[in-house]
PDB file of C-alpha atoms in Angstrom:
ATOM      1  CA  GLU A   1      -0.211  -0.112  -0.183  1.00  0.00           C
ATOM      2  CA  ASP A   2       1.380   3.094  -1.321  1.00  0.00           C
ATOM      3  CA  GLN A   3       2.186   5.569   2.169  1.00  0.00           C
ATOM      4  CA  VAL A   4       2.521   9.307   2.615  1.00  0.00           C
ATOM      5  CA  THR A   5       4.119  11.306   5.244  1.00  0.00           C
ATOM      6  CA  GLN A   6       4.435  14.683   5.633  1.00  0.00           C
ATOM      7  CA  SER A   7       6.876  16.651   8.164  1.00  0.00           C
ATOM      8  CA  PRO A   8       6.372  19.021  10.539  1.00  0.00           C
ATOM      9  CA  GLU A   9       2.378  19.012  10.518  1.00  0.00           C
ATOM     10  CA  ALA A  10       3.240  22.721  11.281  1.00  0.00           C
ATOM     11  CA  LEU A  11       5.522  25.351  10.935  1.00  0.00           C
ATOM     12  CA  ARG A  12       5.791  29.033  12.418  1.00  0.00           C
ATOM     13  CA  LEU A  13       8.371  30.755  10.120  1.00  0.00           C
ATOM     14  CA  GLN A  14       9.092  34.835  10.213  1.00  0.00           C
ATOM     15  CA  GLU A  15       9.436  36.848   7.337  1.00  0.00           C
ATOM     16  CA  GLY A  16      13.054  35.986   5.979  1.00  0.00           C
ATOM     17  CA  GLU A  17      13.616  32.423   7.564  1.00  0.00           C
ATOM     18  CA  SER A  18      14.246  29.930   5.366  1.00  0.00           C
ATOM     19  CA  SER A  19      12.967  26.548   6.486  1.00  0.00           C
ATOM     20  CA  SER A  20      12.432  22.850   4.248  1.00  0.00           C
ATOM     21  CA  LEU A  21       9.160  20.439   4.669  1.00  0.00           C
ATOM     22  CA  ASN A  22       9.324  16.939   4.156  1.00  0.00           C
ATOM     23  CA  CYS A  23       7.159  14.291   2.422  1.00  0.00           C
ATOM     24  CA  SER A  24       8.476  11.112   2.650  1.00  0.00           C
ATOM     25  CA  TYR A  25       6.850   8.153   0.837  1.00  0.00           C
ATOM     26  CA  THR A  26       6.717   4.431   0.154  1.00  0.00           C
ATOM     27  CA  VAL A  27       5.058   3.530  -2.984  1.00  0.00           C
ATOM     28  CA  SER A  28       5.690   0.765  -5.843  1.00  0.00           C
ATOM     29  CA  GLY A  29       6.868   1.989  -9.251  1.00  0.00           C
ATOM     30  CA  LEU A  30       6.732   5.906  -8.774  1.00  0.00           C
ATOM     31  CA  ARG A  31       5.306   7.341 -11.890  1.00  0.00           C
ATOM     32  CA  GLY A  32       5.469  10.954 -10.557  1.00  0.00           C
ATOM     33  CA  LEU A  33       5.517  13.334  -7.249  1.00  0.00           C
ATOM     34  CA  PHE A  34       3.587  16.399  -6.662  1.00  0.00           C
ATOM     35  CA  TRP A  35       3.440  19.441  -4.544  1.00  0.00           C
ATOM     36  CA  TYR A  36       0.448  21.488  -4.332  1.00  0.00           C
ATOM     37  CA  ARG A  37      -0.437  24.740  -2.195  1.00  0.00           C
ATOM     38  CA  GLN A  38      -4.260  24.716  -0.634  1.00  0.00           C
ATOM     39  CA  ASP A  39      -5.378  28.066   0.741  1.00  0.00           C
ATOM     40  CA  PRO A  40      -7.972  28.130   3.690  1.00  0.00           C
ATOM     41  CA  GLY A  41     -11.203  27.706   2.601  1.00  0.00           C
ATOM     42  CA  LYS A  42      -9.897  25.973  -0.732  1.00  0.00           C
ATOM     43  CA  GLY A  43      -9.189  23.295  -2.911  1.00  0.00           C
ATOM     44  CA  PRO A  44      -5.610  22.537  -3.500  1.00  0.00           C
ATOM     45  CA  GLU A  45      -3.399  24.065  -6.446  1.00  0.00           C
ATOM     46  CA  PHE A  46      -0.798  22.463  -8.371  1.00  0.00           C
ATOM     47  CA  LEU A  47       3.206  23.521  -7.894  1.00  0.00           C
ATOM     48  CA  PHE A  48       5.039  20.534  -9.018  1.00  0.00           C
ATOM     49  CA  THR A  49       5.515  17.219 -10.246  1.00  0.00           C
ATOM     50  CA  LEU A  50       8.789  15.382 -10.030  1.00  0.00           C
ATOM     51  CA  TYR A  51       9.605  12.098 -11.322  1.00  0.00           C
ATOM     52  CA  SER A  52      12.733  10.662 -10.571  1.00  0.00           C
ATOM     53  CA  ALA A  53      15.465  10.663  -7.815  1.00  0.00           C
ATOM     54  CA  GLY A  54      18.033  14.041  -8.218  1.00  0.00           C
ATOM     55  CA  GLU A  55      15.271  16.077 -10.271  1.00  0.00           C
ATOM     56  CA  GLU A  56      14.410  19.899  -8.926  1.00  0.00           C
ATOM     57  CA  LYS A  57      12.138  22.311  -9.967  1.00  0.00           C
ATOM     58  CA  GLU A  58      11.663  25.777  -8.863  1.00  0.00           C
ATOM     59  CA  LYS A  59       8.811  28.536  -8.974  1.00  0.00           C
ATOM     60  CA  GLU A  60       9.716  31.902  -6.912  1.00  0.00           C
ATOM     61  CA  ARG A  61      10.754  31.331  -3.255  1.00  0.00           C
ATOM     62  CA  LEU A  62       9.991  27.442  -3.751  1.00  0.00           C
ATOM     63  CA  LYS A  63      12.296  24.942  -4.825  1.00  0.00           C
ATOM     64  CA  ALA A  64      11.153  21.029  -4.702  1.00  0.00           C
ATOM     65  CA  THR A  65      13.827  18.063  -5.061  1.00  0.00           C
ATOM     66  CA  LEU A  66      13.231  14.452  -4.542  1.00  0.00           C
ATOM     67  CA  THR A  67      15.222  11.192  -3.687  1.00  0.00           C
ATOM     68  CA  LYS A  68      14.624   7.450  -3.803  1.00  0.00           C
ATOM     69  CA  LYS A  69      12.455   7.559  -0.585  1.00  0.00           C
ATOM     70  CA  GLU A  70      11.292  11.765   0.523  1.00  0.00           C
ATOM     71  CA  SER A  71      10.884  14.887  -1.252  1.00  0.00           C
ATOM     72  CA  PHE A  72      11.576  18.343   0.378  1.00  0.00           C
ATOM     73  CA  LEU A  73      10.067  21.816  -0.529  1.00  0.00           C
ATOM     74  CA  HIS A  74      12.545  24.712   0.519  1.00  0.00           C
ATOM     75  CA  ILE A  75      11.120  27.636   1.030  1.00  0.00           C
ATOM     76  CA  THR A  76      13.550  30.447   0.786  1.00  0.00           C
ATOM     77  CA  ALA A  77      13.304  33.879   2.309  1.00  0.00           C
ATOM     78  CA  PRO A  78       9.633  33.378   2.978  1.00  0.00           C
ATOM     79  CA  LYS A  79       6.860  36.230   2.752  1.00  0.00           C
ATOM     80  CA  PRO A  80       3.373  36.206   4.576  1.00  0.00           C
ATOM     81  CA  GLU A  81       2.107  35.606   1.078  1.00  0.00           C
ATOM     82  CA  ASP A  82       3.322  32.063   1.423  1.00  0.00           C
ATOM     83  CA  SER A  83       1.197  31.078   3.995  1.00  0.00           C
ATOM     84  CA  ALA A  84      -0.704  28.082   3.205  1.00  0.00           C
ATOM     85  CA  THR A  85      -0.899  24.217   3.916  1.00  0.00           C
ATOM     86  CA  TYR A  86       1.661  22.370   1.495  1.00  0.00           C
ATOM     87  CA  LEU A  87       0.336  19.055   0.185  1.00  0.00           C
ATOM     88  CA  CYS A  88       2.417  16.361  -1.381  1.00  0.00           C
ATOM     89  CA  ALA A  89       0.985  13.208  -3.151  1.00  0.00           C
ATOM     90  CA  VAL A  90       2.275  10.679  -5.134  1.00  0.00           C
ATOM     91  CA  GLN A  91       1.114   8.249  -8.326  1.00  0.00           C
ATOM     92  CA  ALA A  92       2.647   4.847  -8.489  1.00  0.00           C
ATOM     93  CA  GLY A  93       2.295   2.276 -11.659  1.00  0.00           C
ATOM     94  CA  ALA A  94       0.303  -0.048  -9.673  1.00  0.00           C
ATOM     95  CA  ALA A  95      -2.602   2.672  -8.616  1.00  0.00           C
ATOM     96  CA  GLY A  96      -3.223   3.780 -12.102  1.00  0.00           C
ATOM     97  CA  ASN A  97      -4.564   7.579 -11.836  1.00  0.00           C
ATOM     98  CA  LYS A  98      -5.221   7.414  -8.150  1.00  0.00           C
ATOM     99  CA  LEU A  99      -2.798   9.948  -6.095  1.00  0.00           C
ATOM    100  CA  THR A 100      -2.263   9.258  -2.632  1.00  0.00           C
ATOM    101  CA  PHE A 101      -1.687  12.444  -0.216  1.00  0.00           C
ATOM    102  CA  GLY A 102       0.329  13.151   2.786  1.00  0.00           C
ATOM    103  CA  GLY A 103      -1.212  14.614   5.578  1.00  0.00           C
ATOM    104  CA  GLY A 104       0.039  18.048   4.521  1.00  0.00           C
ATOM    105  CA  THR A 105       2.070  21.216   6.639  1.00  0.00           C
ATOM    106  CA  ARG A 106       0.385  23.955   7.673  1.00  0.00           C
ATOM    107  CA  VAL A 107       2.917  27.020   6.823  1.00  0.00           C
ATOM    108  CA  LEU A 108       2.511  30.350   8.580  1.00  0.00           C
ATOM    109  CA  VAL A 109       4.814  33.170   7.821  1.00  0.00           C
ATOM    110  CA  LYS A 110       4.691  35.980  10.579  1.00  0.00           C
ATOM    111  CA  PRO A 111       5.760  39.745   8.955  1.00  0.00           C
TER     112      PRO A 111
ATOM    113  CA  ASN B   1     -13.397  31.143 -15.735  1.00  0.00           C
ATOM    114  CA  ALA B   2     -15.558  28.657 -13.740  1.00  0.00           C
ATOM    115  CA  GLY B   3     -13.367  25.444 -13.710  1.00  0.00           C
ATOM    116  CA  VAL B   4     -14.541  23.105 -11.199  1.00  0.00           C
ATOM    117  CA  THR B   5     -17.832  24.209  -9.087  1.00  0.00           C
ATOM    118  CA  GLN B   6     -19.480  21.991  -6.306  1.00  0.00           C
ATOM    119  CA  THR B   7     -22.827  22.691  -5.006  1.00  0.00           C
ATOM    120  CA  PRO B   8     -23.756  23.274  -1.806  1.00  0.00           C
ATOM    121  CA  LYS B   9     -20.998  25.052   0.199  1.00  0.00           C
ATOM    122  CA  PHE B  10     -22.083  24.268   3.563  1.00  0.00           C
ATOM    123  CA  ARG B  11     -24.925  21.487   4.531  1.00  0.00           C
ATOM    124  CA  VAL B  12     -25.438  20.061   8.060  1.00  0.00           C
ATOM    125  CA  LEU B  13     -27.691  16.866   8.231  1.00  0.00           C
ATOM    126  CA  LYS B  14     -29.359  15.026  10.334  1.00  0.00           C
ATOM    127  CA  THR B  15     -28.393  11.619  10.692  1.00  0.00           C
ATOM    128  CA  GLY B  16     -30.257   9.413   8.527  1.00  0.00           C
ATOM    129  CA  GLN B  17     -31.085  12.216   6.371  1.00  0.00           C
ATOM    130  CA  SER B  18     -29.736  11.780   2.637  1.00  0.00           C
ATOM    131  CA  MET B  19     -28.037  14.361   0.083  1.00  0.00           C
ATOM    132  CA  THR B  20     -26.251  14.961  -3.028  1.00  0.00           C
ATOM    133  CA  LEU B  21     -23.529  17.134  -3.929  1.00  0.00           C
ATOM    134  CA  LEU B  22     -23.531  18.195  -7.312  1.00  0.00           C
ATOM    135  CA  CYS B  23     -19.778  19.177  -9.203  1.00  0.00           C
ATOM    136  CA  ALA B  24     -19.924  20.358 -12.532  1.00  0.00           C
ATOM    137  CA  GLN B  25     -16.397  21.296 -14.492  1.00  0.00           C
ATOM    138  CA  ASP B  26     -15.885  23.420 -17.986  1.00  0.00           C
ATOM    139  CA  MET B  27     -12.912  21.954 -19.016  1.00  0.00           C
ATOM    140  CA  ASN B  28     -14.132  19.364 -21.024  1.00  0.00           C
ATOM    141  CA  HIS B  29     -12.374  16.684 -18.662  1.00  0.00           C
ATOM    142  CA  GLU B  30     -12.697  13.278 -19.147  1.00  0.00           C
ATOM    143  CA  TYR B  31     -11.499  12.321 -15.195  1.00  0.00           C
ATOM    144  CA  MET B  32     -13.543  13.351 -12.501  1.00  0.00           C
ATOM    145  CA  TYR B  33     -12.832  13.099  -8.374  1.00  0.00           C
ATOM    146  CA  TRP B  34     -14.629  13.156  -5.412  1.00  0.00           C
ATOM    147  CA  TYR B  35     -11.757  13.171  -2.074  1.00  0.00           C
ATOM    148  CA  ARG B  36     -12.722  13.716   1.436  1.00  0.00           C
ATOM    149  CA  GLN B  37     -10.049  16.031   3.339  1.00  0.00           C
ATOM    150  CA  ASP B  38     -10.208  15.017   7.399  1.00  0.00           C
ATOM    151  CA  PRO B  39      -7.611  17.130  10.045  1.00  0.00           C
ATOM    152  CA  GLY B  40      -4.338  15.203   9.680  1.00  0.00           C
ATOM    153  CA  MET B  41      -5.371  12.871   7.040  1.00  0.00           C
ATOM    154  CA  GLY B  42      -4.790  14.542   3.940  1.00  0.00           C
ATOM    155  CA  LEU B  43      -7.412  14.185   1.083  1.00  0.00           C
ATOM    156  CA  ARG B  44      -8.453  10.634   0.512  1.00  0.00           C
ATOM    157  CA  LEU B  45     -10.307   9.388  -2.910  1.00  0.00           C
ATOM    158  CA  ILE B  46     -13.954   8.249  -2.459  1.00  0.00           C
ATOM    159  CA  HIS B  47     -14.818   7.514  -5.924  1.00  0.00           C
ATOM    160  CA  TYR B  48     -13.981   8.564  -9.659  1.00  0.00           C
ATOM    161  CA  SER B  49     -14.506   8.235 -12.946  1.00  0.00           C
ATOM    162  CA  VAL B  50     -12.657   7.884 -16.293  1.00  0.00           C
ATOM    163  CA  GLY B  51     -15.389   9.076 -18.710  1.00  0.00           C
ATOM    164  CA  GLU B  52     -18.904   9.709 -18.928  1.00  0.00           C
ATOM    165  CA  GLY B  53     -20.853   6.838 -18.053  1.00  0.00           C
ATOM    166  CA  THR B  54     -17.743   5.283 -15.856  1.00  0.00           C
ATOM    167  CA  THR B  55     -17.839   5.412 -12.082  1.00  0.00           C
ATOM    168  CA  ALA B  56     -14.919   3.685  -9.856  1.00  0.00           C
ATOM    169  CA  LYS B  57     -14.152   3.109  -5.982  1.00  0.00           C
ATOM    170  CA  GLY B  58     -11.722   4.326  -4.616  1.00  0.00           C
ATOM    171  CA  GLU B  59     -10.069   4.247  -1.302  1.00  0.00           C
ATOM    172  CA  VAL B  60     -12.824   5.150   0.987  1.00  0.00           C
ATOM    173  CA  PRO B  61     -16.301   4.178  -1.073  1.00  0.00           C
ATOM    174  CA  ASP B  62     -18.469   3.050   2.165  1.00  0.00           C
ATOM    175  CA  GLY B  63     -21.733   4.905   2.661  1.00  0.00           C
ATOM    176  CA  TYR B  64     -21.510   6.453  -0.867  1.00  0.00           C
ATOM    177  CA  ASN B  65     -22.968   6.681  -4.331  1.00  0.00           C
ATOM    178  CA  VAL B  66     -21.916   8.240  -7.273  1.00  0.00           C
ATOM    179  CA  SER B  67     -22.962   8.927 -10.723  1.00  0.00           C
ATOM    180  CA  ARG B  68     -21.647  10.472 -14.222  1.00  0.00           C
ATOM    181  CA  LEU B  69     -24.430  10.649 -16.506  1.00  0.00           C
ATOM    182  CA  LYS B  70     -22.757  13.764 -18.504  1.00  0.00           C
ATOM    183  CA  LYS B  71     -19.453  14.431 -19.149  1.00  0.00           C
ATOM    184  CA  GLN B  72     -19.207  18.106 -17.179  1.00  0.00           C
ATOM    185  CA  ASN B  73     -21.170  16.383 -14.051  1.00  0.00           C
ATOM    186  CA  PHE B  74     -20.708  14.321 -11.389  1.00  0.00           C
ATOM    187  CA  LEU B  75     -22.505  13.706  -8.671  1.00  0.00           C
ATOM    188  CA  LEU B  76     -21.857  12.366  -4.926  1.00  0.00           C
ATOM    189  CA  GLY B  77     -24.890  10.784  -2.808  1.00  0.00           C
ATOM    190  CA  LEU B  78     -25.167  10.361   0.650  1.00  0.00           C
ATOM    191  CA  GLU B  79     -27.995   7.736   1.043  1.00  0.00           C
ATOM    192  CA  SER B  80     -27.740   7.745   4.871  1.00  0.00           C
ATOM    193  CA  ALA B  81     -25.653  10.328   6.549  1.00  0.00           C
ATOM    194  CA  ALA B  82     -23.641   9.488   9.754  1.00  0.00           C
ATOM    195  CA  PRO B  83     -21.955  11.512  11.778  1.00  0.00           C
ATOM    196  CA  SER B  84     -18.492   9.893  10.738  1.00  0.00           C
ATOM    197  CA  GLN B  85     -19.114  11.670   7.028  1.00  0.00           C
ATOM    198  CA  THR B  86     -18.610  15.162   8.512  1.00  0.00           C
ATOM    199  CA  SER B  87     -16.059  15.998   6.222  1.00  0.00           C
ATOM    200  CA  VAL B  88     -14.886  18.492   3.649  1.00  0.00           C
ATOM    201  CA  TYR B  89     -15.127  17.001   0.374  1.00  0.00           C
ATOM    202  CA  PHE B  90     -13.511  17.901  -2.603  1.00  0.00           C
ATOM    203  CA  CYS B  91     -14.509  17.288  -6.188  1.00  0.00           C
ATOM    204  CA  ALA B  92     -11.656  17.693  -8.927  1.00  0.00           C
ATOM    205  CA  SER B  93     -11.135  16.945 -12.607  1.00  0.00           C
ATOM    206  CA  SER B  94      -8.321  16.518 -14.970  1.00  0.00           C
ATOM    207  CA  HIS B  95      -7.571  16.310 -18.379  1.00  0.00           C
ATOM    208  CA  ASP B  96      -5.732  12.883 -18.433  1.00  0.00           C
ATOM    209  CA  SER B  97      -4.553  10.653 -15.407  1.00  0.00           C
ATOM    210  CA  SER B  98      -1.448  12.973 -14.186  1.00  0.00           C
ATOM    211  CA  GLY B  99      -1.558  14.614 -11.052  1.00  0.00           C
ATOM    212  CA  ASN B 100      -0.050  17.844 -12.879  1.00  0.00           C
ATOM    213  CA  THR B 101      -3.107  18.178 -14.704  1.00  0.00           C
ATOM    214  CA  ILE B 102      -5.713  18.110 -11.838  1.00  0.00           C
ATOM    215  CA  TYR B 103      -8.245  20.870 -10.848  1.00  0.00           C
ATOM    216  CA  PHE B 104     -10.032  20.995  -7.477  1.00  0.00           C
ATOM    217  CA  GLY B 105     -13.377  22.772  -6.708  1.00  0.00           C
ATOM    218  CA  GLU B 106     -13.058  24.654  -3.727  1.00  0.00           C
ATOM    219  CA  GLY B 107     -14.799  22.337  -1.351  1.00  0.00           C
ATOM    220  CA  SER B 108     -18.262  21.898   0.315  1.00  0.00           C
ATOM    221  CA  TRP B 109     -18.393  21.311   4.265  1.00  0.00           C
ATOM    222  CA  LEU B 110     -21.039  18.515   5.266  1.00  0.00           C
ATOM    223  CA  THR B 111     -21.549  18.548   9.196  1.00  0.00           C
ATOM    224  CA  VAL B 112     -23.690  15.261  10.260  1.00  0.00           C
ATOM    225  CA  VAL B 113     -25.458  15.806  13.357  1.00  0.00           C
TER     226      VAL B 113
END
């Protein structure tokens, strides 16, 4: 059974204080690992896809990396508008088109 | 630019009542999904559809039924609501089976008392 675990559950940062979120996974035949951002009262929005170990993707202050067992979402010099819940999900070969989500990390960036 | 629209947004039900959540998408997507989101548990797939007239069970299908009579609509039904079904429900649609083409609705908050 595919499993995704995110840590920490919550993260409080000062504006400009860089940090990383972790997504650990166990899957059989990884097809892709996905990061989403979810604002309060909204649905998740797609951020990145990573397909193989060593791959990196960047968007503004966010950088996602992937190893064979985990993914990191690095937030560099965060701003208050980066406050959100960040979700990680995996798609495995045996699961077809089904995504398995982690519990998310709630990030609060204080000015 | 509607995208994925869910109705209703909020609903309170009594135990044993039935209701239907409606999801509509205007992107001509083949795939549609219903998820539930509970605190600390992430999103869990209830049912999904890979095209008009098709449905399939996801991770937590018990107590729910779905129908996809039209390509743009995906209905989630609760025949006899239970307090354990108190949750936030998200509908999503995607062009293909990849997680990078998936679009979510804004959620439906359901409380069963």
